[in-house]
Amino acid sequence: MRKRTTIRILSFLSAGVIAAGALAVTAQRRARSLELYARANTQHAFDELVTSVSELSTALEKSIYVTDPALESALCTQMFGRAVTAQMAMGSLPYSSQELEQTAGFLSRVGDYACTLARTVGANGGYSEEELHNLTELADTANVMAMNLQDMQSRLMAGRLTMDEVYTTAAAVQAQEDTAPLAGTAFQSMEAEFPELPTLIYDGPFSESMTSPIPVCLDGMPEADEETAKQTAARFLGAGEKNVTPLGECGGDIPCWCFGAYLAGGEYSVYVTKQGGMVMSVLSSRLPGQARLSAEEARAIAAGFMEQVGFSDMEESYHRIEGGILTVNFEYEQEGVLCYPDLVKVGVALDNGAIMSYDAKGYLSAHQVRELSAPVISEEDALATASPALSVRSVRLAVIPSEGGEEKLCYELTGRSAEGRRYLLYVNAATGAQERILILLEDETGTLTL
């Protein structure tokens, strides 16, 4: 009896130990899941902060070179939205408002100032000299902040900086381990170097005194069946039909027939519109090797390809190099007017000159022979609207899409600031209103617009 009782007790104890172990493992897994969830949320908030501050910096910089009250008001609204988004992202980071007092105060002040200017700039007919000075100072500060945050983001991605979290900090203190510097330390450095802000005098709490959904080009064209679309895809690739495999239908704004093609240059995906049977896009899955072609050689290949596939009256605008591929933008030109909505993009591999990508969705969505009315205002009138801070180098007519999807004939003024930065200012050729301003970022990889 004693032996049997002992065995039972040992069995119960063993079962208890196993159950306790199982609960401990479950609790550990749950804690790990919560830790991963918290880290993901923190990283997302930080990325959102970087993006918002960068866009705020861009909007502030643009505002310096705008003289049209309507566009000034639109940019102020954009500034306010980016500042609010950045503040919300900061609220999700594991830092107190005291730790980031300068950063939080700057974002609050900029947001409120932008909101006030958005209400008054129209009635006042534009910025005053003092307001323009304030915006210049704020733009400089936002630019420094954006660069610091982008540097922190790069260091985080490279593992040279660790995002502060309660469990991470506590564990490091307990173990006294050598770890990567914490992001909080980088934030404190940024706070310590925060420049003095201008005194903003305004009525506020912080006062101190491009695709159309309807494919125009395809309108009225007959439907293409799958076999006809397959033949079109094969001709476009310069391949035999036996190398093209039907993959079914694709939905979206422009329904297409989808095909896969296996060529010497790799695997291609081809999309041919059901209406009209036009090739909308092509994409190769091959990863280019070491670059052997110059940008000029690749651009010449792209231009030759455009001629080969039947495009005429297209003008190259900008190009960009990424991942060993040079992508060129081509826009339709009608009577000397550049039509930006009619966009075709061609990607060329820099290792062997093969066509890696082709995207004509913008062209198919918007292209048409337009009835271009004569400008109401003169080129001299358009030039007169430009800020004195911009040195205008060239002027031409261009059709641009509006935010609402309409098209507007504008004068495109290409100018440079005193620092050498290029800008594109679009002045409505009918009303003289400034419609849009873009910043051109140029380096050895090409051009980006902000």
Short mmCIF file of N, CA, C and O in Angstrom, two decimals, residues 135-245:
data_model
loop_
_atom_site.label_atom_id
_atom_site.label_comp_id
_atom_site.label_asym_id
_atom_site.label_seq_id
_atom_site.Cartn_x
_atom_site.Cartn_y
_atom_site.Cartn_z
N LEU A 135 8.70 81.13 -42.93
CA LEU A 135 8.62 79.86 -43.65
C LEU A 135 10.01 79.39 -44.08
O LEU A 135 10.31 78.19 -44.05
N THR A 136 10.88 80.33 -44.47
CA THR A 136 12.24 79.96 -44.85
C THR A 136 12.99 79.38 -43.67
O THR A 136 13.68 78.35 -43.79
N GLU A 137 12.85 80.00 -42.49
CA GLU A 137 13.50 79.50 -41.29
C GLU A 137 12.95 78.12 -40.91
O GLU A 137 13.70 77.20 -40.54
N LEU A 138 11.64 77.97 -40.99
CA LEU A 138 11.02 76.69 -40.64
C LEU A 138 11.43 75.60 -41.63
O LEU A 138 11.63 74.44 -41.25
N ALA A 139 11.55 75.96 -42.91
CA ALA A 139 11.97 74.99 -43.92
C ALA A 139 13.38 74.50 -43.64
O ALA A 139 13.68 73.30 -43.76
N ASP A 140 14.28 75.41 -43.25
CA ASP A 140 15.65 75.02 -42.93
C ASP A 140 15.67 74.05 -41.74
O ASP A 140 16.39 73.04 -41.75
N THR A 141 14.88 74.35 -40.72
CA THR A 141 14.82 73.49 -39.54
C THR A 141 14.24 72.12 -39.88
O THR A 141 14.76 71.09 -39.46
N ALA A 142 13.16 72.11 -40.65
CA ALA A 142 12.52 70.84 -41.04
C ALA A 142 13.47 70.00 -41.88
O ALA A 142 13.49 68.77 -41.77
N ASN A 143 14.24 70.65 -42.73
CA ASN A 143 15.20 69.92 -43.56
C ASN A 143 16.26 69.23 -42.71
O ASN A 143 16.60 68.06 -42.94
N VAL A 144 16.79 69.94 -41.70
CA VAL A 144 17.77 69.34 -40.80
C VAL A 144 17.15 68.17 -40.03
O VAL A 144 17.75 67.10 -39.89
N MET A 145 15.92 68.36 -39.55
CA MET A 145 15.24 67.30 -38.82
C MET A 145 15.02 66.08 -39.70
O MET A 145 15.24 64.94 -39.28
N ALA A 146 14.60 66.32 -40.94
CA ALA A 146 14.34 65.21 -41.86
C ALA A 146 15.62 64.43 -42.13
O ALA A 146 15.63 63.19 -42.15
N MET A 147 16.73 65.14 -42.35
CA MET A 147 18.00 64.45 -42.61
C MET A 147 18.46 63.65 -41.40
O MET A 147 18.97 62.53 -41.54
N ASN A 148 18.28 64.19 -40.20
CA ASN A 148 18.65 63.46 -38.98
C ASN A 148 17.83 62.19 -38.82
O ASN A 148 18.35 61.13 -38.48
N LEU A 149 16.52 62.31 -39.07
CA LEU A 149 15.64 61.15 -38.95
C LEU A 149 15.96 60.09 -40.01
O LEU A 149 15.94 58.89 -39.73
N GLN A 150 16.25 60.53 -41.22
CA GLN A 150 16.61 59.58 -42.27
C GLN A 150 17.91 58.87 -41.96
O GLN A 150 18.08 57.69 -42.24
N ASP A 151 18.85 59.61 -41.35
CA ASP A 151 20.10 58.98 -40.93
C ASP A 151 19.84 57.94 -39.84
O ASP A 151 20.41 56.83 -39.88
N MET A 152 18.97 58.25 -38.89
CA MET A 152 18.62 57.29 -37.85
C MET A 152 17.96 56.06 -38.45
O MET A 152 18.23 54.92 -38.05
N GLN A 153 17.08 56.28 -39.44
CA GLN A 153 16.40 55.16 -40.09
C GLN A 153 17.40 54.25 -40.78
O GLN A 153 17.30 53.02 -40.70
N SER A 154 18.38 54.84 -41.46
CA SER A 154 19.41 54.04 -42.14
C SER A 154 20.22 53.22 -41.13
O SER A 154 20.52 52.06 -41.36
N ARG A 155 20.56 53.83 -40.00
CA ARG A 155 21.32 53.13 -38.97
C ARG A 155 20.52 52.02 -38.33
O ARG A 155 21.06 50.96 -37.98
N LEU A 156 19.21 52.25 -38.16
CA LEU A 156 18.34 51.19 -37.62
C LEU A 156 18.29 49.99 -38.56
O LEU A 156 18.39 48.84 -38.15
N MET A 157 18.14 50.28 -39.86
CA MET A 157 18.05 49.21 -40.86
C MET A 157 19.37 48.44 -40.95
O MET A 157 19.38 47.24 -41.21
N ALA A 158 20.49 49.13 -40.71
CA ALA A 158 21.80 48.48 -40.79
C ALA A 158 22.19 47.79 -39.49
O ALA A 158 23.25 47.16 -39.42
N GLY A 159 21.36 47.92 -38.45
CA GLY A 159 21.66 47.28 -37.18
C GLY A 159 22.64 48.05 -36.32
O GLY A 159 23.13 47.55 -35.31
N ARG A 160 22.94 49.32 -36.72
CA ARG A 160 23.88 50.13 -35.96
C ARG A 160 23.19 51.01 -34.92
O ARG A 160 23.82 51.80 -34.23
N LEU A 161 21.88 50.85 -34.80
CA LEU A 161 21.08 51.59 -33.83
C LEU A 161 19.93 50.70 -33.42
O LEU A 161 19.38 49.95 -34.24
N THR A 162 19.56 50.75 -32.15
CA THR A 162 18.47 49.91 -31.64
C THR A 162 17.35 50.79 -31.15
O THR A 162 17.58 51.78 -30.43
N MET A 163 16.13 50.45 -31.52
CA MET A 163 14.97 51.22 -31.08
C MET A 163 14.71 50.98 -29.61
O MET A 163 14.67 49.85 -29.14
N ASP A 164 14.56 52.05 -28.83
CA ASP A 164 14.32 51.93 -27.40
C ASP A 164 12.97 51.28 -27.15
O ASP A 164 11.97 51.62 -27.76
N GLU A 165 12.98 50.34 -26.22
CA GLU A 165 11.74 49.75 -25.73
C GLU A 165 11.98 49.36 -24.28
O GLU A 165 13.11 49.04 -23.89
N VAL A 166 10.94 49.33 -23.47
CA VAL A 166 11.10 49.10 -22.04
C VAL A 166 11.82 47.80 -21.77
O VAL A 166 12.78 47.74 -21.01
N TYR A 167 11.38 46.71 -22.45
CA TYR A 167 11.99 45.41 -22.19
C TYR A 167 13.43 45.36 -22.68
O TYR A 167 14.29 44.74 -22.08
N THR A 168 13.72 46.02 -23.81
CA THR A 168 15.09 46.02 -24.35
C THR A 168 16.04 46.74 -23.39
O THR A 168 17.11 46.26 -23.07
N THR A 169 15.61 47.92 -22.91
CA THR A 169 16.46 48.70 -22.02
C THR A 169 16.69 47.97 -20.71
O THR A 169 17.80 47.90 -20.20
N ALA A 170 15.61 47.41 -20.15
CA ALA A 170 15.73 46.70 -18.88
C ALA A 170 16.67 45.50 -19.01
O ALA A 170 17.51 45.26 -18.14
N ALA A 171 16.52 44.75 -20.09
CA ALA A 171 17.36 43.58 -20.29
C ALA A 171 18.82 43.96 -20.43
O ALA A 171 19.72 43.31 -19.91
N ALA A 172 19.09 45.05 -21.11
CA ALA A 172 20.47 45.49 -21.30
C ALA A 172 21.09 45.92 -19.98
O ALA A 172 22.26 45.66 -19.71
N VAL A 173 20.29 46.59 -19.14
CA VAL A 173 20.79 47.03 -17.84
C VAL A 173 21.10 45.84 -16.96
O VAL A 173 22.13 45.78 -16.28
N GLN A 174 20.17 44.86 -16.93
CA GLN A 174 20.37 43.69 -16.09
C GLN A 174 21.57 42.88 -16.54
O GLN A 174 22.39 42.43 -15.73
N ALA A 175 21.71 42.67 -17.83
CA ALA A 175 22.80 41.84 -18.34
C ALA A 175 24.09 42.62 -18.51
O ALA A 175 25.16 42.04 -18.65
N GLN A 176 23.98 43.99 -18.50
CA GLN A 176 25.14 44.86 -18.70
C GLN A 176 25.89 44.46 -19.97
O GLN A 176 27.11 44.31 -19.99
N GLU A 177 25.11 44.25 -21.05
CA GLU A 177 25.69 43.83 -22.31
C GLU A 177 26.04 45.05 -23.15
O GLU A 177 25.44 46.12 -23.02
N ASP A 178 27.02 44.88 -24.03
CA ASP A 178 27.34 45.92 -25.01
C ASP A 178 26.39 45.78 -26.18
O ASP A 178 26.42 44.78 -26.90
N THR A 179 25.50 46.73 -26.35
CA THR A 179 24.52 46.68 -27.43
C THR A 179 24.69 47.90 -28.33
O THR A 179 25.42 48.83 -28.01
N ALA A 180 23.99 47.87 -29.46
CA ALA A 180 24.02 49.03 -30.34
C ALA A 180 23.41 50.23 -29.63
O ALA A 180 22.55 50.07 -28.76
N PRO A 181 23.85 51.43 -29.93
CA PRO A 181 23.27 52.63 -29.29
C PRO A 181 21.76 52.67 -29.48
O PRO A 181 21.23 52.19 -30.48
N LEU A 182 21.07 53.24 -28.50
CA LEU A 182 19.62 53.32 -28.56
C LEU A 182 19.18 54.54 -29.36
O LEU A 182 19.85 55.57 -29.37
N ALA A 183 17.99 54.41 -29.98
CA ALA A 183 17.46 55.52 -30.76
C ALA A 183 17.19 56.73 -29.88
O ALA A 183 17.29 57.88 -30.32
N GLY A 184 16.84 56.47 -28.61
CA GLY A 184 16.59 57.58 -27.69
C GLY A 184 17.80 58.47 -27.53
O GLY A 184 17.70 59.69 -27.42
N THR A 185 18.98 57.87 -27.53
CA THR A 185 20.22 58.65 -27.45
C THR A 185 20.38 59.53 -28.68
O THR A 185 20.77 60.70 -28.58
N ALA A 186 20.08 58.97 -29.85
CA ALA A 186 20.16 59.76 -31.09
C ALA A 186 19.13 60.88 -31.07
O ALA A 186 19.42 62.00 -31.52
N PHE A 187 17.93 60.62 -30.54
CA PHE A 187 16.92 61.66 -30.44
C PHE A 187 17.39 62.78 -29.52
O PHE A 187 17.18 63.97 -29.80
N GLN A 188 18.02 62.40 -28.40
CA GLN A 188 18.50 63.41 -27.46
C GLN A 188 19.58 64.28 -28.10
O GLN A 188 19.63 65.49 -27.87
N SER A 189 20.44 63.66 -28.93
CA SER A 189 21.45 64.43 -29.64
C SER A 189 20.79 65.41 -30.60
O SER A 189 21.22 66.57 -30.74
N MET A 190 19.75 64.95 -31.28
CA MET A 190 19.03 65.81 -32.22
C MET A 190 18.37 66.97 -31.47
O MET A 190 18.37 68.11 -31.94
N GLU A 191 17.83 66.68 -30.27
CA GLU A 191 17.20 67.72 -29.47
C GLU A 191 18.22 68.77 -29.03
O GLU A 191 17.96 69.97 -29.06
N ALA A 192 19.41 68.29 -28.62
CA ALA A 192 20.44 69.21 -28.13
C ALA A 192 20.91 70.16 -29.22
O ALA A 192 21.30 71.29 -28.94
N GLU A 193 20.88 69.70 -30.47
CA GLU A 193 21.36 70.52 -31.59
C GLU A 193 20.24 71.26 -32.29
O GLU A 193 20.44 71.84 -33.36
N PHE A 194 19.03 71.24 -31.70
CA PHE A 194 17.88 71.85 -32.36
C PHE A 194 18.10 73.34 -32.52
O PHE A 194 18.44 74.05 -31.56
N PRO A 195 17.95 73.87 -33.74
CA PRO A 195 18.20 75.30 -33.95
C PRO A 195 17.12 76.17 -33.31
O PRO A 195 16.01 75.72 -33.03
N GLU A 196 17.48 77.41 -33.08
CA GLU A 196 16.52 78.36 -32.52
C GLU A 196 15.47 78.69 -33.57
O GLU A 196 15.78 79.00 -34.72
N LEU A 197 14.21 78.62 -33.17
CA LEU A 197 13.11 78.84 -34.10
C LEU A 197 12.79 80.33 -34.20
O LEU A 197 12.97 81.08 -33.23
N PRO A 198 12.27 80.77 -35.35
CA PRO A 198 11.88 82.18 -35.48
C PRO A 198 10.66 82.47 -34.63
O PRO A 198 9.87 81.58 -34.31
N THR A 199 10.54 83.71 -34.23
CA THR A 199 9.34 84.12 -33.50
C THR A 199 8.18 84.23 -34.48
O THR A 199 8.24 84.99 -35.45
N LEU A 200 7.13 83.47 -34.22
CA LEU A 200 6.00 83.44 -35.13
C LEU A 200 4.88 84.29 -34.56
O LEU A 200 4.30 83.98 -33.52
N ILE A 201 4.58 85.38 -35.24
CA ILE A 201 3.53 86.29 -34.77
C ILE A 201 2.28 86.03 -35.60
O ILE A 201 2.21 86.39 -36.77
N TYR A 202 1.30 85.40 -34.99
CA TYR A 202 0.06 85.07 -35.69
C TYR A 202 -0.99 84.73 -34.65
O TYR A 202 -0.70 84.61 -33.46
N ASP A 203 -2.20 84.61 -35.08
CA ASP A 203 -3.32 84.38 -34.18
C ASP A 203 -3.48 82.89 -33.95
O ASP A 203 -4.18 82.19 -34.69
N GLY A 204 -2.82 82.35 -32.94
CA GLY A 204 -2.90 80.91 -32.68
C GLY A 204 -2.40 80.59 -31.29
O GLY A 204 -1.78 81.42 -30.62
N PRO A 205 -2.66 79.38 -30.79
CA PRO A 205 -2.30 79.01 -29.42
C PRO A 205 -0.81 79.00 -29.15
O PRO A 205 -0.40 79.07 -28.00
N PHE A 206 0.03 78.91 -30.19
CA PHE A 206 1.47 78.90 -29.98
C PHE A 206 2.11 80.24 -30.32
O PHE A 206 3.30 80.35 -30.52
N SER A 207 1.27 81.28 -30.42
CA SER A 207 1.77 82.60 -30.79
C SER A 207 2.66 83.14 -29.69
O SER A 207 2.36 83.02 -28.51
N GLU A 208 3.76 83.77 -30.10
CA GLU A 208 4.66 84.41 -29.15
C GLU A 208 4.45 85.91 -29.24
O GLU A 208 5.20 86.67 -28.74
N SER A 209 3.62 86.55 -29.85
CA SER A 209 3.04 87.91 -29.82
C SER A 209 1.69 87.67 -30.49
O SER A 209 0.83 88.11 -29.88
N MET A 210 -0.71 60.31 -61.86
CA MET A 210 -1.34 60.88 -62.70
C MET A 210 -1.96 60.09 -63.47
O MET A 210 -2.18 60.06 -64.33
N THR A 211 -3.44 58.82 -63.16
CA THR A 211 -4.02 58.09 -64.32
C THR A 211 -5.54 58.21 -64.29
O THR A 211 -6.17 58.08 -63.27
N SER A 212 -6.14 58.40 -65.42
CA SER A 212 -7.58 58.48 -65.53
C SER A 212 -8.20 57.11 -65.34
O SER A 212 -7.69 56.11 -65.82
N PRO A 213 -9.34 57.00 -64.60
CA PRO A 213 -10.00 55.71 -64.44
C PRO A 213 -10.63 55.19 -65.74
O PRO A 213 -10.93 54.02 -65.86
N ILE A 214 -10.82 56.09 -66.71
CA ILE A 214 -11.40 55.69 -67.99
C ILE A 214 -10.31 55.74 -69.05
O ILE A 214 -9.71 56.79 -69.29
N PRO A 215 -9.98 54.61 -69.69
CA PRO A 215 -8.91 54.60 -70.70
C PRO A 215 -9.35 55.31 -71.98
O PRO A 215 -9.95 54.72 -72.87
N VAL A 216 -9.01 56.58 -72.08
CA VAL A 216 -9.44 57.41 -73.20
C VAL A 216 -8.93 56.86 -74.53
O VAL A 216 -9.65 56.82 -75.53
N CYS A 217 -7.69 56.41 -74.55
CA CYS A 217 -7.07 55.95 -75.79
C CYS A 217 -7.79 54.73 -76.36
O CYS A 217 -7.81 54.52 -77.58
N LEU A 218 -8.37 53.90 -75.48
CA LEU A 218 -8.99 52.65 -75.92
C LEU A 218 -10.48 52.81 -76.21
O LEU A 218 -11.12 51.86 -76.68
N ASP A 219 -11.02 53.97 -75.95
CA ASP A 219 -12.45 54.18 -76.12
C ASP A 219 -12.88 53.93 -77.57
O ASP A 219 -12.29 54.48 -78.51
N GLY A 220 -13.88 53.08 -77.75
CA GLY A 220 -14.41 52.78 -79.08
C GLY A 220 -13.69 51.66 -79.80
O GLY A 220 -14.14 51.23 -80.88
N MET A 221 -12.58 51.15 -79.27
CA MET A 221 -11.86 50.06 -79.93
C MET A 221 -12.57 48.73 -79.70
O MET A 221 -13.22 48.53 -78.67
N PRO A 222 -12.45 47.79 -80.64
CA PRO A 222 -13.11 46.49 -80.47
C PRO A 222 -12.41 45.62 -79.43
O PRO A 222 -11.24 45.85 -79.09
N GLU A 223 -13.12 44.62 -78.94
CA GLU A 223 -12.56 43.67 -77.98
C GLU A 223 -11.61 42.72 -78.68
O GLU A 223 -11.83 42.31 -79.83
N ALA A 224 -10.52 42.38 -77.98
CA ALA A 224 -9.55 41.41 -78.51
C ALA A 224 -9.72 40.09 -77.76
O ALA A 224 -9.76 40.08 -76.52
N ASP A 225 -9.83 38.97 -78.51
CA ASP A 225 -9.92 37.68 -77.82
C ASP A 225 -8.53 37.24 -77.37
O ASP A 225 -7.52 37.86 -77.69
N GLU A 226 -8.46 36.15 -76.63
CA GLU A 226 -7.20 35.72 -76.04
C GLU A 226 -6.17 35.34 -77.11
O GLU A 226 -4.98 35.65 -76.96
N GLU A 227 -6.60 34.69 -78.17
CA GLU A 227 -5.66 34.27 -79.20
C GLU A 227 -5.04 35.46 -79.91
O GLU A 227 -3.83 35.50 -80.16
N THR A 228 -5.88 36.47 -80.21
CA THR A 228 -5.36 37.68 -80.84
C THR A 228 -4.39 38.40 -79.92
O THR A 228 -3.33 38.89 -80.35
N ALA A 229 -4.74 38.46 -78.63
CA ALA A 229 -3.87 39.10 -77.65
C ALA A 229 -2.54 38.36 -77.53
O ALA A 229 -1.48 38.97 -77.36
N LYS A 230 -2.58 37.03 -77.63
CA LYS A 230 -1.35 36.23 -77.56
C LYS A 230 -0.43 36.56 -78.73
O LYS A 230 0.79 36.70 -78.57
N GLN A 231 -1.00 36.69 -79.91
CA GLN A 231 -0.20 37.05 -81.08
C GLN A 231 0.43 38.43 -80.91
O GLN A 231 1.59 38.65 -81.27
N THR A 232 -0.34 39.36 -80.33
CA THR A 232 0.18 40.71 -80.08
C THR A 232 1.35 40.65 -79.10
O THR A 232 2.38 41.33 -79.30
N ALA A 233 1.20 39.86 -78.05
CA ALA A 233 2.27 39.74 -77.05
C ALA A 233 3.53 39.16 -77.67
O ALA A 233 4.65 39.63 -77.41
N ALA A 234 3.37 38.14 -78.52
CA ALA A 234 4.53 37.51 -79.16
C ALA A 234 5.25 38.49 -80.08
O ALA A 234 6.48 38.57 -80.09
N ARG A 235 4.48 39.25 -80.87
CA ARG A 235 5.10 40.23 -81.77
C ARG A 235 5.84 41.29 -80.98
O ARG A 235 6.94 41.72 -81.36
N PHE A 236 5.25 41.74 -79.88
CA PHE A 236 5.85 42.79 -79.09
C PHE A 236 7.20 42.34 -78.51
O PHE A 236 8.16 43.11 -78.46
N LEU A 237 7.25 41.07 -78.10
CA LEU A 237 8.48 40.53 -77.51
C LEU A 237 9.48 40.08 -78.57
O LEU A 237 10.64 39.79 -78.25
N GLY A 238 9.02 39.99 -79.83
CA GLY A 238 9.88 39.45 -80.87
C GLY A 238 10.13 37.96 -80.68
O GLY A 238 11.23 37.47 -80.94
N ALA A 239 9.10 37.25 -80.20
CA ALA A 239 9.23 35.82 -79.89
C ALA A 239 8.19 35.03 -80.65
O ALA A 239 7.19 35.58 -81.15
N GLY A 240 8.39 33.74 -80.74
CA GLY A 240 7.40 32.87 -81.35
C GLY A 240 6.23 32.64 -80.41
O GLY A 240 6.38 32.69 -79.18
N GLU A 241 5.06 32.39 -80.97
CA GLU A 241 3.87 32.19 -80.13
C GLU A 241 4.01 30.99 -79.21
O GLU A 241 3.42 30.94 -78.13
N LYS A 242 4.84 30.01 -79.60
CA LYS A 242 5.01 28.82 -78.77
C LYS A 242 5.71 29.17 -77.44
O LYS A 242 5.62 28.40 -76.47
N ASN A 243 6.40 30.32 -77.41
CA ASN A 243 7.08 30.73 -76.18
C ASN A 243 6.19 31.56 -75.26
O ASN A 243 6.63 31.97 -74.19
N VAL A 244 4.95 31.82 -75.68
CA VAL A 244 4.02 32.64 -74.90
C VAL A 244 2.92 31.76 -74.34
O VAL A 244 2.25 31.04 -75.08
N THR A 245 2.73 31.81 -73.02
CA THR A 245 1.74 30.96 -72.34
C THR A 245 0.60 31.80 -71.78
O THR A 245 0.84 32.73 -70.99
#
